[in-house]
Short mmCIF file of C-alpha atoms and ligand atoms in Angstrom, two decimals:
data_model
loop_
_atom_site.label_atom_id
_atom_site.label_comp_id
_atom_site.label_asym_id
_atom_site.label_seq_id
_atom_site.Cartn_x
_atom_site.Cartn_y
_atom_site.Cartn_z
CA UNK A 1 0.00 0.00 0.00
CA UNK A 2 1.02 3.71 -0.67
CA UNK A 3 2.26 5.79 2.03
CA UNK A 4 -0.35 8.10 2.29
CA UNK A 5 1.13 11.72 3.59
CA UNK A 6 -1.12 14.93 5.00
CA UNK A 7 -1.01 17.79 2.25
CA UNK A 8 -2.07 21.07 3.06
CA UNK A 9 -4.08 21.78 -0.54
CA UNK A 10 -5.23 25.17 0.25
CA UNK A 11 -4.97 28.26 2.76
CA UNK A 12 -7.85 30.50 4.47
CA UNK A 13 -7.91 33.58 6.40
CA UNK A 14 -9.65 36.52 8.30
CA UNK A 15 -8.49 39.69 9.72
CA UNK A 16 -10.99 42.01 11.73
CA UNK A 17 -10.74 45.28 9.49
CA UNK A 18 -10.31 47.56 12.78
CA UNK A 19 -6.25 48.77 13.41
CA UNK A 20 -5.35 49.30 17.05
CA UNK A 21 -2.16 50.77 16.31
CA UNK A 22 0.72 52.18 18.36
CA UNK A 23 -0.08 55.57 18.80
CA UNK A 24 -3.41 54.81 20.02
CA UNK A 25 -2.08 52.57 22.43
CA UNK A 26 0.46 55.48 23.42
CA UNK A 27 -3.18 57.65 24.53
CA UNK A 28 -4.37 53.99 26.33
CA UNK A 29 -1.27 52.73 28.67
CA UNK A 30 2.04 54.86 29.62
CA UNK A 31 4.13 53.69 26.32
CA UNK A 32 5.32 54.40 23.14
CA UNK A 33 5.44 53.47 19.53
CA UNK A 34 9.28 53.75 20.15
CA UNK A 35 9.09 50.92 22.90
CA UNK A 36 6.74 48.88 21.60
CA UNK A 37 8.18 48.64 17.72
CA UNK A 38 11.96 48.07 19.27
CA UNK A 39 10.36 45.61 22.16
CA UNK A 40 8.70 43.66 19.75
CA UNK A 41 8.24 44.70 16.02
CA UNK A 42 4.57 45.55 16.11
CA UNK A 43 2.91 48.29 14.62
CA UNK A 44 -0.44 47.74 14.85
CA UNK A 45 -3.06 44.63 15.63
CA UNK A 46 -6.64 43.64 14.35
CA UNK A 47 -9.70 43.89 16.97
CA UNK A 48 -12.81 42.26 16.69
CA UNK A 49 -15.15 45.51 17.61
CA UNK A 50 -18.71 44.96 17.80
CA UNK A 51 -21.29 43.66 20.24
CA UNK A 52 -21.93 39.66 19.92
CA UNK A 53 -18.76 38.61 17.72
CA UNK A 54 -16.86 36.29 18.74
CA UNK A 55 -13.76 33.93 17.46
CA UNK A 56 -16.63 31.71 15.35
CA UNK A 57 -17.24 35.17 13.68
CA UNK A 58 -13.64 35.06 12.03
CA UNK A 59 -13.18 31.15 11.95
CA UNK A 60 -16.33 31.23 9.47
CA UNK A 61 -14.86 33.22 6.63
CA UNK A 62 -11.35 32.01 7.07
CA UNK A 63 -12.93 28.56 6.61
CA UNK A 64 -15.51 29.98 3.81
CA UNK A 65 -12.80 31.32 1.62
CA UNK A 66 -10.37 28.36 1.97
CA UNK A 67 -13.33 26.01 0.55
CA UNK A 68 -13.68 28.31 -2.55
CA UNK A 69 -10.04 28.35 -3.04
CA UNK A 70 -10.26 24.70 -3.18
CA UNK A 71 -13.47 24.55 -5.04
CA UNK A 72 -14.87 22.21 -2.21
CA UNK A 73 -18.34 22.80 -0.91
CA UNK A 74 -18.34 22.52 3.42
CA UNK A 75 -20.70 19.15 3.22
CA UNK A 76 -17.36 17.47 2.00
CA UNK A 77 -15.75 18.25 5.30
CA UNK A 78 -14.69 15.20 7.48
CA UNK A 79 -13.36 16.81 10.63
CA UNK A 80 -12.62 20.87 11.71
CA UNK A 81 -10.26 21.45 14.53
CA UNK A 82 -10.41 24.74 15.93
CA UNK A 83 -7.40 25.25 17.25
CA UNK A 84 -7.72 28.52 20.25
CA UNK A 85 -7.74 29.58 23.86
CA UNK A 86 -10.64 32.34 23.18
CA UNK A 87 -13.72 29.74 22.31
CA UNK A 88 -17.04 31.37 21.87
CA UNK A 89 -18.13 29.49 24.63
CA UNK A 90 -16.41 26.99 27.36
CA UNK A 91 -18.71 24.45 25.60
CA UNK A 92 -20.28 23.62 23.05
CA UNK A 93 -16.55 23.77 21.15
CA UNK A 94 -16.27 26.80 18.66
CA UNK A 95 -15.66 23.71 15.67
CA UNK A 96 -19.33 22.36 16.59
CA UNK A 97 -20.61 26.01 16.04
CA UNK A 98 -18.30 26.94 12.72
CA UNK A 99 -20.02 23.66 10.95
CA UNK A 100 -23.62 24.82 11.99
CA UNK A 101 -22.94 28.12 10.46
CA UNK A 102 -21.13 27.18 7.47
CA UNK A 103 -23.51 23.90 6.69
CA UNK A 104 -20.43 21.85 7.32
CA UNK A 105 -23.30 18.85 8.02
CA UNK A 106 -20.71 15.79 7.56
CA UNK A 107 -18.07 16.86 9.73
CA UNK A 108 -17.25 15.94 13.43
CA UNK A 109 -14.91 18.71 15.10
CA UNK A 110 -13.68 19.84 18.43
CA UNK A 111 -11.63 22.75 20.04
CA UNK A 112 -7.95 22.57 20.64
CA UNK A 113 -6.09 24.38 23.55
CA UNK A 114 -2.62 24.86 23.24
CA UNK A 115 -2.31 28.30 23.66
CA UNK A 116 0.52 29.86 21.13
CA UNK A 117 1.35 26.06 19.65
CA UNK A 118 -2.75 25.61 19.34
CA UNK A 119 -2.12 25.76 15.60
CA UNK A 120 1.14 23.20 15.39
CA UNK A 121 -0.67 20.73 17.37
CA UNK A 122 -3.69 20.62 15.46
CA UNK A 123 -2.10 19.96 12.42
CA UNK A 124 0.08 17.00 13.99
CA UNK A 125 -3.40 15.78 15.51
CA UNK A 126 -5.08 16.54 11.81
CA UNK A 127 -2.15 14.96 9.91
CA UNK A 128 -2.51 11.59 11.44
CA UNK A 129 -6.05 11.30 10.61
CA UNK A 130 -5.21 12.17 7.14
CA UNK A 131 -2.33 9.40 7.12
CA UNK A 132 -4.74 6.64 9.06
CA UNK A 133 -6.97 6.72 5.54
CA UNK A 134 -9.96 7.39 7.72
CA UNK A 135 -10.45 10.66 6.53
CA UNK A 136 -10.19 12.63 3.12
CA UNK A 137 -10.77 16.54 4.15
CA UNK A 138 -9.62 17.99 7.47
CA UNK A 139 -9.55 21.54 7.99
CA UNK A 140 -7.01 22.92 11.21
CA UNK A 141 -7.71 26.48 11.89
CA UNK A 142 -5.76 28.48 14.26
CA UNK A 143 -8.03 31.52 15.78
CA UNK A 144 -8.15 34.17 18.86
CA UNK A 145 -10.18 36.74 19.84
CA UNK A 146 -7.09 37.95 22.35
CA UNK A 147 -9.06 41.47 22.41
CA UNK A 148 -11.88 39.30 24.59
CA UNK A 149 -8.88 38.26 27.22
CA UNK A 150 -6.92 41.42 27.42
CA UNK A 151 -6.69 43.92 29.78
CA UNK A 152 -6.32 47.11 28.31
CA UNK A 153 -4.76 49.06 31.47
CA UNK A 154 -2.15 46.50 31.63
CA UNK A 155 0.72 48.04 29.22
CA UNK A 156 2.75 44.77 29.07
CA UNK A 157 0.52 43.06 27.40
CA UNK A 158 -1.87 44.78 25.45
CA UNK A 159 0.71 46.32 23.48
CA UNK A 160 1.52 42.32 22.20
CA UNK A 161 -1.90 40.81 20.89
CA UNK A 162 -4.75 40.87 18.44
CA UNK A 163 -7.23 39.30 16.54
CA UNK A 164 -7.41 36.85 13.83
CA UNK A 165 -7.72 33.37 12.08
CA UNK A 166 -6.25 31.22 9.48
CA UNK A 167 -7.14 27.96 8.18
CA UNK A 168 -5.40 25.46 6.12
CA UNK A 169 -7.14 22.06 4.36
CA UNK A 170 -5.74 18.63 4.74
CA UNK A 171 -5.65 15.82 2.26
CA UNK A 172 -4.27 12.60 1.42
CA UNK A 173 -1.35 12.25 -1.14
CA UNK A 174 0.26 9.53 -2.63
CA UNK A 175 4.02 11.53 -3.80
CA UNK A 176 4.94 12.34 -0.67
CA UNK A 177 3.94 16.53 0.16
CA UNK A 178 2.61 17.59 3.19
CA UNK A 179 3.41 17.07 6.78
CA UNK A 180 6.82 15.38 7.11
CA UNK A 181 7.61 15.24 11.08
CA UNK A 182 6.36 16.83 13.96
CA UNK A 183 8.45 17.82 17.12
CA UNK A 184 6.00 18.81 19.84
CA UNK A 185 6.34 19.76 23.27
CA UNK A 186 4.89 20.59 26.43
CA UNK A 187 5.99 21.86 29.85
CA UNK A 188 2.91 22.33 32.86
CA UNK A 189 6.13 23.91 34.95
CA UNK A 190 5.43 27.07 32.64
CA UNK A 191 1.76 27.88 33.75
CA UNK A 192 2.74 30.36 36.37
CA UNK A 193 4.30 32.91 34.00
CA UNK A 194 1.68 32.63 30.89
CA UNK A 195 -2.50 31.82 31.96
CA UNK A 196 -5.75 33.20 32.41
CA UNK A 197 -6.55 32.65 36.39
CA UNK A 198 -10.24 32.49 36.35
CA UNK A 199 -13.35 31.17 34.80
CA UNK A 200 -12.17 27.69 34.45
CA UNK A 201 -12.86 25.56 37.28
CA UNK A 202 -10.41 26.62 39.59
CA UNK A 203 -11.46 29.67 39.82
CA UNK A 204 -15.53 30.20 37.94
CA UNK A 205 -16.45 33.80 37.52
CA UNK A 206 -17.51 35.67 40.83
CA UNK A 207 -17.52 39.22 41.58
CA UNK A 208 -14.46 38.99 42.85
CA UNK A 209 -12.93 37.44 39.99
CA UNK A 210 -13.79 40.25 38.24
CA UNK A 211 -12.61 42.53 40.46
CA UNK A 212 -9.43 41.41 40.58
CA UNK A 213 -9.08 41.17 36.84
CA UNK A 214 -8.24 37.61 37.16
CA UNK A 215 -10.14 37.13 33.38
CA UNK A 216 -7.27 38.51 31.49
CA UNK A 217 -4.20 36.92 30.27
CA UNK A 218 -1.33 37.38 33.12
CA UNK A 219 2.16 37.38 31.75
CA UNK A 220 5.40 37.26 33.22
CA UNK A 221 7.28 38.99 29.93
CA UNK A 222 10.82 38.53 30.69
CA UNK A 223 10.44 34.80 31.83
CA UNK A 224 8.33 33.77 28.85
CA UNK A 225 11.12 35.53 26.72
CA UNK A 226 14.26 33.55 28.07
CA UNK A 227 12.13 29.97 27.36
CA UNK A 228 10.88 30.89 23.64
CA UNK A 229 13.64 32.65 22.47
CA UNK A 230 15.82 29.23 23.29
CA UNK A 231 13.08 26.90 23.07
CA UNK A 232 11.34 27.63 19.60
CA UNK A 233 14.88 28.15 17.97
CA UNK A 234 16.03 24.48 19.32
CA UNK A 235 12.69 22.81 18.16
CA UNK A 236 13.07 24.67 14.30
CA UNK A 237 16.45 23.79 14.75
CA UNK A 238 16.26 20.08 16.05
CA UNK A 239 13.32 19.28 12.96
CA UNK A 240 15.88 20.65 10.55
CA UNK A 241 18.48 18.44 11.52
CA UNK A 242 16.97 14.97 12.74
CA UNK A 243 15.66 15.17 8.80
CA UNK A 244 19.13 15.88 7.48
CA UNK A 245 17.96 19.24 6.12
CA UNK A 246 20.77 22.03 6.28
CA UNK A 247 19.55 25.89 5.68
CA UNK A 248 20.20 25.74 2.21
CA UNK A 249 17.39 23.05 1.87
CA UNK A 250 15.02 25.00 3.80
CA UNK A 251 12.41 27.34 1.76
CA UNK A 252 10.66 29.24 4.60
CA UNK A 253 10.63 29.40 8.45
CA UNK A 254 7.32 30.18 9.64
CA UNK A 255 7.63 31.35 13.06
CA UNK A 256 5.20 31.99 15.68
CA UNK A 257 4.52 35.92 15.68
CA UNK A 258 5.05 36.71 19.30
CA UNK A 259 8.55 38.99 19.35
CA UNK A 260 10.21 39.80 16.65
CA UNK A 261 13.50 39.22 18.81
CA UNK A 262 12.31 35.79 19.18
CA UNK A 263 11.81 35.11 15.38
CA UNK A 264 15.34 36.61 14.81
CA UNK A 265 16.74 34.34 17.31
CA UNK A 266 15.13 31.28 15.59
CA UNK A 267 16.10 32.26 12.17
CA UNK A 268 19.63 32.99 13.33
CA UNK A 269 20.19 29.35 14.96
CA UNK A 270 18.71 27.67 11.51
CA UNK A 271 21.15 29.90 9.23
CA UNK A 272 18.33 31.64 7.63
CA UNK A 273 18.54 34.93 6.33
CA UNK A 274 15.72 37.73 6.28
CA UNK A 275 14.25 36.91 3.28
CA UNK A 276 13.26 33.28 4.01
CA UNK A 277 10.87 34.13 7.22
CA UNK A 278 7.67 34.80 6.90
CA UNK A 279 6.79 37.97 9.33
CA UNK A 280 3.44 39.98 9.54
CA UNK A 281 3.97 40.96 13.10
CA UNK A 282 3.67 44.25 12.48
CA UNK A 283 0.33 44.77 11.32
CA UNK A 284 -1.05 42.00 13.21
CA UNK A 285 0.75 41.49 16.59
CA UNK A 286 0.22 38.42 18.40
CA UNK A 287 -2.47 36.24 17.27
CA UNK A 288 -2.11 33.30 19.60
CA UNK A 289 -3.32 30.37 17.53
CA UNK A 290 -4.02 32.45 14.45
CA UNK A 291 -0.32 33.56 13.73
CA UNK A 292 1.46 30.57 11.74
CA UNK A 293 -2.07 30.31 9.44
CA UNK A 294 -2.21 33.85 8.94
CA UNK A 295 1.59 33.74 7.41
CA UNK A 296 1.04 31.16 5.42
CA UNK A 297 -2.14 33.13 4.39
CA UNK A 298 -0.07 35.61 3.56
CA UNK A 299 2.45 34.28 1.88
CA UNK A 300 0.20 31.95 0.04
CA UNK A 301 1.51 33.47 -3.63
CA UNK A 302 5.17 33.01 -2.74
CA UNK A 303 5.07 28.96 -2.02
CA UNK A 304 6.28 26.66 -4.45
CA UNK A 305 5.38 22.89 -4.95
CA UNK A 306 8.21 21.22 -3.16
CA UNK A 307 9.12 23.93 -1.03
CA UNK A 308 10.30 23.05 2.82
CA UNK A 309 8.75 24.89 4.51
CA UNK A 310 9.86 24.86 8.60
CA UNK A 311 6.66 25.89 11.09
CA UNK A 312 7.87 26.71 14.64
CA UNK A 313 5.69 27.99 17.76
CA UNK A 314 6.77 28.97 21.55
CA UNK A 315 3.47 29.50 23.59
CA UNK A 316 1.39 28.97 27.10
CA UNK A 317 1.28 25.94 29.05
CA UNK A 318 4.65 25.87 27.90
CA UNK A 319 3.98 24.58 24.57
CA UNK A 320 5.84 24.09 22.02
CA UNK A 321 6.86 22.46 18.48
CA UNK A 322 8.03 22.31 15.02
CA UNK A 323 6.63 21.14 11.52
CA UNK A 324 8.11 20.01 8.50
CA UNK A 325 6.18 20.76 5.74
CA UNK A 326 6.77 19.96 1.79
CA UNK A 327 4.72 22.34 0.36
CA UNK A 328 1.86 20.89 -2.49
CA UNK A 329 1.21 23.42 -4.96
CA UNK A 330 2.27 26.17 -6.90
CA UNK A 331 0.74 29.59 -7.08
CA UNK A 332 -2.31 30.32 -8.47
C1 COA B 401 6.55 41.49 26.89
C2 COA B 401 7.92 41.93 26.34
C3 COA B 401 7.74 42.60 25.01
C4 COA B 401 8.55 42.91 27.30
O1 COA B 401 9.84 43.26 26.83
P1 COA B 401 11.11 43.22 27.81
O2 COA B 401 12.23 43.74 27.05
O3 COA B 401 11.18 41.83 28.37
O4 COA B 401 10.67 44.25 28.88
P2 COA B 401 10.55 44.03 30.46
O5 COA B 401 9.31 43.24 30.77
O6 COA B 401 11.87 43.54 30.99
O7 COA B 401 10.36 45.51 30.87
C5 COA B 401 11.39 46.48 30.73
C6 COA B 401 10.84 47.78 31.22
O8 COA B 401 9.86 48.27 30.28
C7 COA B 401 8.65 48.53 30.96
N1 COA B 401 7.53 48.25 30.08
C8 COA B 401 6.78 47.12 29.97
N2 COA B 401 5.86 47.28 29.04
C9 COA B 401 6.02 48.51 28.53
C10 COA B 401 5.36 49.24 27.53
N3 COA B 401 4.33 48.73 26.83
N4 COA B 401 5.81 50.48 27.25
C11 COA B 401 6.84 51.02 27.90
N5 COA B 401 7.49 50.38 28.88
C12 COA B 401 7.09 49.14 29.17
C13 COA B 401 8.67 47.63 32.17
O9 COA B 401 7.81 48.13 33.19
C14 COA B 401 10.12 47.71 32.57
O10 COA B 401 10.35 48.88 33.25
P3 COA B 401 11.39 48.91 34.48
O11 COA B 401 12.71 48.51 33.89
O12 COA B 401 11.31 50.32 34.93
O13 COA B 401 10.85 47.90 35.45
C15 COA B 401 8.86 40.71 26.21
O14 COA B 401 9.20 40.26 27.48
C16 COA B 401 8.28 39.58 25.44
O15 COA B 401 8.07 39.69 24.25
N6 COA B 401 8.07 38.44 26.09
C17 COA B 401 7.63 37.24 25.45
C18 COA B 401 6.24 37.42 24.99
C19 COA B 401 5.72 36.23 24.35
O16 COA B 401 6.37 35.66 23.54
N7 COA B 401 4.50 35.90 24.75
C20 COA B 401 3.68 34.97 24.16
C21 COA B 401 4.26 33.66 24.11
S1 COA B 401 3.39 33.13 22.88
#
């Protein structure tokens, strides 16, 4: 029998048309466009604005365009995995309420929470029901409404994330593109510097809760910097190597979008130079699950069949990973 492989056959994505950029930040918190574009490379970030939207509300087109790109209608859908820490709801899962709305009526689904690597894991998780031959069409979409989890007095970090969502579409092939090897991770010593305190069951919302602001994401900066900048350069680093790739073999490095400083680090330890790293940090900031998707959104036009392309992610929990990609298709 043929070794069947998980190709990613076409790309999706949504961006909330709203800019929060830096000098409107500079009226909201004590900073400066200064800081924040030498801190981290962002210039501005998406928010969802409007009463009753929610991460569904950008999952939906991101998924929408990706099955006109592939000239697929959603019935033909297996499984969506919604990869994100900002669900509409704790339950049902955002994926159960993305096929409702899109008439995805064949699929199965369920949420994915991984934080920063939400989007790496789900395609490892998506990949090997590709390669099983149990399923033909899996979408992995990586999506956060950070805007919903941020606290906008808190200058540390609401200067770092937005809004967004990609997509991509798995399917079976026969020659060998698509997901090569996957190098995940996870570290539960991590959760003190990078959660949300309340309205899981630990803490469920009381007025207190909200009081205390213990709904927002709580970062320790500095301490979340030391692990990615050494952890997401080893993992791009270690997938490179255990496939005997060297840089010169290596197309793209897709990097999480969380520091710029941290995507500089990772392209430096892989040999890289500039112009093989995807980056849209600065109009988008940190999208959580959404920011590996939204680059390869993106960059959609520059992939070539064949490509390698190297996916790497740092995030909560601590998670995270690498993924070796051969890209499937040529531009269209
Ligand atoms: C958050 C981050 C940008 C802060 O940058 P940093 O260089 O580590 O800055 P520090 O936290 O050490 O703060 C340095 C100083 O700037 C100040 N500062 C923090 N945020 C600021 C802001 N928005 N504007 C101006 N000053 C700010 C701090 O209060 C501190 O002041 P002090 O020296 O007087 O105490 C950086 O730590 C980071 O990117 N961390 C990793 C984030 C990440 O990857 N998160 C997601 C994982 S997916």
């Amino acid at each position: 029998m043929q070794k069947i492989t998980a190709a990613i056959t076409a790309v999706g994505g949504y961006v909330p048309e709203y800019k929060l950029t830096n000098a409107e930040l500079e009226k909201m918190v004590d900073t400066t466009d200064e800081w924040i574009r030498t801190r981290t490379g962002i210039e501005e970030r998406r928010i969802l604005k409007g009463e009753g939207l929610a991460t569904s509300d950008m999952v939906v087109p991101a998924v929408e365009e990706l099955c006109r790109k592939r000239g697929i209608q959603p019935e033909e859908i297996d499984c969506l995995i919604v990869a994100t820490v900002t669900p509409d709801m704790v339950f049902p899962a955002t994926a159960n309420l993305v096929c409702e709305r899109i008439g995805a009526k064949n699929a199965w689904g369920f949420d994915l929470s991984a934080a920063c690597s939400g989007f790496l894991y789900g395609l490892s998780t998506g990949s090997m029901f590709i390669e099983s031959g149990r399923y033909k069409k899996v979408v992995v979409v990586g999506a956060d409404k950070m805007s919903a989890i941020i606290d906008y007095a808190d200058r540390a970090t609401c200067i770092i994330f937005g809004d967004g969502a990609g997509a991509v579409l798995l399917e079976p092939d026969t020659e060998g593109y698509g997901i090569q090897d996957c190098f995940l991770k996870s570290d539960g010593s991590g959760a003190p510097y990078l959660h949300m305190k309340a309205g899981g069951s630990l803490h469920p919302a009381t007025i207190a809760t909200v009081t205390n602001h213990m709904h927002y994401a709580y970062q320790e900066g500095k301490t979340v910097f030391k692990f990615a900048v050494t952890e997401m350069a080893d993992a791009a680093y270690q997938i490179m190597t255990r496939n005997n790739l060297s840089d010169q073999d290596i197309a793209w490095l897709v990097p999480h979008q969380a520091n710029k400083r941290i995507i500089d680090a990772t392209a430096d330890r892989m040999g890289l130079p500039a112009e093989k790293v995807m980056i849209n940090i600065q109009r988008y900031g940190n999208t959580t699950a959404g920011t590996i998707p939204l680059c390869l959104w993106d960059y959609e036009q520059k992939l070539k069949k064949g490509d390698n392309i190297v996916l790497a992610a740092f995030g909560g929990g601590f998670t995270w990973g690498s993924v070796l990609v051969k890209w499937a298709y040529d531009p269209k």
